[in-house]
């Protein structure tokens, strides 16, 4: 047993460059092994994973059942009312132990944590989003150190704070206190912890606790680079003028040299004499003929591997490296014919923002593997997105998220983590907020993907529109209102923008999303906007055409997850959208009824559960897709469309386009087509069908516009081919035709108009299909799908055809897990479509059986 423990201790990973020959080099040691945990007051210590969380550790130890299965969530609410203890034992290397300075760094503790080392309390923490550092030189031993982290219940502490509070805060609508068995006691606002952990209208309620980011020891003798910011100052074709802004912690007044490196190339050197303590040092340098970083779809994402290094007596003692991108990003707010613009300009080029809102990928944050991050970000890129909004009720994401966005060209609209609430304004709380903002701005500012900082999600909107101000004035008086709104102003108009200014500099700060809901009426003349008339207001999808803000940062519509996902959290007896289990995996107060109401407006009622799920996907894709097209067509006014929401944090009916298990819903396939650099969008206006073509490209593009009117049997009734020049970065009408003229040639309920933009090399830049009536009024035939399968092992091609139109053909492949290059598409009569299927597992070709669903069958 003792041997095992020793082995574990040896396994504690050493990184950095420790060696006997270079005793001066700084050292880092991770403390992620040998952890155990227990409920406070109990005696048995169980194995734990660090970083991790209590719920996941309980699950791994088989103390609780799978939290997402059926109604289990409701039985697991006791966990957040308890305190939990984590501990580990570790040795340190002699060379580390001998360093003059030794500090312990906690990159993320969730949330109220008391840390002790060898029986001495070394730290008290109260903010999940902060990095905590403490000097441990005097408490550390060479062998058998005991590190303990006591995590107190955020609920117990929240309840204590609530009891003492004189003001009654507006109830945060998404704090699901009833599920938490707290009645109407909503305590989320008192704790600096991810808002969605308390529940949301797409999330479960699991108020997690634990050590959620790594713990490490840093040890050094003379000096240490605490931080470096590679700040871009000026940019021309010839050079990027940069400053390396270093924060150096010196142990004594020392002379040393700083080198700024690009990979192995020395860009500049500077000799410095540092004073004892913290030193801010600026080292100017240049990157000659810089290659520019572009958003996805507009160019490459070259990254420079820059390091700052310190040398003493020609010996390197510390290094900090960041991959940076050279680009300019501005937000242009200029007076124009509509009011005031709001758009992103990258490298001098106006960029239409295409993308989605992003939430954390799991409630249990360490269950999100690097592969999952890669998959989600790659899915956004594959769907031709160029922007994600990291929404304010989740977390400031992990390094890997931003690194992937840097590498793949996704711009990030970065909210600070405040959402749908008003917060306490006492000094300690505000100081905590300030330190949180400093930690995170410093952590993220080297990433080229971060395009904008935003103070909060919908807090200002709640104040004015949801009626918080009015209700509270009536119930609690003007003084309380002044106090509360005073805190609002301090947080989002002083503390956060001051942090951005001081620690980042030029990156744009936007106080709240949306800003255009600040007044008594919605404002479509300036700022960004969240449009929820569709869904919450039950307004028609057609309103996406008329509600046209300057930048649409949220809008959306729900669907169920796909059947294979539903099967993972249900039993066959739950296969009814109104069963207890399906209702519990639906968190919008108006959820399933609203899906049904919209569905019946356009579709015949599906007759079975599986078809119901399928039609909900098509409905969502058609509705949100209608919005995407409308926003892009109106790009002279509206320069961004970010639908709500890309992903899920558990298996649930939600607004997501990709479900918890990574399944692309129809909306993600639609987005891929509708976000292409060139979009053809036929649209009816005053009896005319106008063929709009929108381009995001930097250059004009010659192409062919092909229009085909056909019936559902494939008979071509009319055709038009025109050579066109698609103007760069624009949206225009390229062809117009009277709808009635077309309908003289073919019946309204059995015809479609296909519009294609074809490039000179024969490739299709964009294709879109226009129907003359709602799906429920169309006269479909039964379509028999013929298919051929090619390939083997993990990569297959399916060649599909049908003599009759198959609308929104949905392909499933039994229990074979894998990815289809397209799905939910219209298979036109007489056309052969080839799609690919890739699987992680080897599959025998003969075992592949395709099944189909289509709107024809309703
Ligand atoms: C938006 C978001 C979330 C919410 C979503 C759906 O306004 O900011 O708060 O989940 O609507 O209701």
Short mmCIF file of N, CA and C and ligand atoms in Angstrom, two decimals, residues 174 200-202 389 391 419-420 457-458 461 466 530 532 535-536 554 588 644-645 655, ligand 1:
data_model
loop_
_atom_site.label_atom_id
_atom_site.label_comp_id
_atom_site.label_asym_id
_atom_site.label_seq_id
_atom_site.Cartn_x
_atom_site.Cartn_y
_atom_site.Cartn_z
N UNK A 174 -34.30 32.56 -14.00
CA UNK A 174 -33.81 31.22 -14.33
C UNK A 174 -33.24 30.46 -13.14
N UNK A 200 -31.42 26.91 -15.64
CA UNK A 200 -31.70 27.92 -16.67
C UNK A 200 -32.83 27.36 -17.53
N UNK A 201 -33.29 28.14 -18.51
CA UNK A 201 -34.44 27.61 -19.24
C UNK A 201 -34.05 26.61 -20.33
N UNK A 202 -32.84 26.08 -20.23
CA UNK A 202 -32.37 24.96 -21.05
C UNK A 202 -31.46 24.06 -20.22
N UNK A 389 -20.93 33.95 -29.40
CA UNK A 389 -21.06 34.81 -28.22
C UNK A 389 -20.98 33.93 -26.97
N UNK A 391 -21.84 33.57 -23.65
CA UNK A 391 -22.95 34.22 -22.95
C UNK A 391 -22.70 34.31 -21.44
N UNK A 419 -25.82 37.67 -15.66
CA UNK A 419 -26.94 37.43 -16.57
C UNK A 419 -28.29 37.51 -15.87
N UNK A 420 -29.20 38.25 -16.48
CA UNK A 420 -30.62 38.25 -16.11
C UNK A 420 -30.84 38.52 -14.62
N UNK A 457 -25.54 40.05 -19.69
CA UNK A 457 -26.62 39.58 -20.55
C UNK A 457 -27.97 40.00 -19.98
N UNK A 458 -28.63 40.91 -20.66
CA UNK A 458 -30.05 41.24 -20.42
C UNK A 458 -30.36 41.84 -19.05
N UNK A 461 -32.07 45.07 -19.76
CA UNK A 461 -33.36 44.76 -20.38
C UNK A 461 -34.38 44.35 -19.30
N UNK A 466 -38.61 44.05 -18.48
CA UNK A 466 -39.32 43.01 -17.74
C UNK A 466 -40.01 43.59 -16.51
N UNK A 530 -32.01 41.65 -28.86
CA UNK A 530 -32.46 40.26 -28.69
C UNK A 530 -33.93 40.23 -29.07
N UNK A 532 -37.23 38.23 -29.15
CA UNK A 532 -37.90 37.03 -28.65
C UNK A 532 -39.41 37.06 -28.86
N UNK A 535 -41.22 32.95 -30.46
CA UNK A 535 -41.10 32.07 -29.28
C UNK A 535 -41.86 32.67 -28.11
N UNK A 536 -41.26 33.57 -27.32
CA UNK A 536 -41.95 34.04 -26.12
C UNK A 536 -43.23 34.79 -26.47
N UNK A 554 -29.37 37.85 -30.45
CA UNK A 554 -30.11 36.67 -29.96
C UNK A 554 -31.47 36.59 -30.62
N UNK A 588 -38.19 25.45 -20.55
CA UNK A 588 -38.87 26.71 -20.86
C UNK A 588 -40.30 26.59 -20.36
N UNK A 644 -29.75 31.93 -31.01
CA UNK A 644 -29.69 31.29 -29.70
C UNK A 644 -30.11 29.86 -29.90
N UNK A 645 -29.30 28.88 -29.75
CA UNK A 645 -28.03 28.73 -29.15
C UNK A 645 -27.34 27.58 -29.84
N UNK A 655 -33.17 25.40 -27.53
CA UNK A 655 -32.96 26.19 -28.74
C UNK A 655 -31.72 25.76 -29.51
C1 LIG B 1 -31.98 34.63 -23.91
C2 LIG B 1 -30.76 34.23 -23.13
C3 LIG B 1 -31.01 33.25 -22.07
C4 LIG B 1 -32.17 32.35 -22.35
C5 LIG B 1 -32.68 32.45 -23.75
C6 LIG B 1 -33.92 31.63 -24.01
O1 LIG B 1 -32.45 35.86 -23.72
O2 LIG B 1 -30.03 35.33 -22.75
O3 LIG B 1 -31.15 33.90 -20.86
O4 LIG B 1 -31.82 31.07 -22.07
O5 LIG B 1 -32.98 33.75 -23.98
O6 LIG B 1 -34.99 32.03 -23.22
#
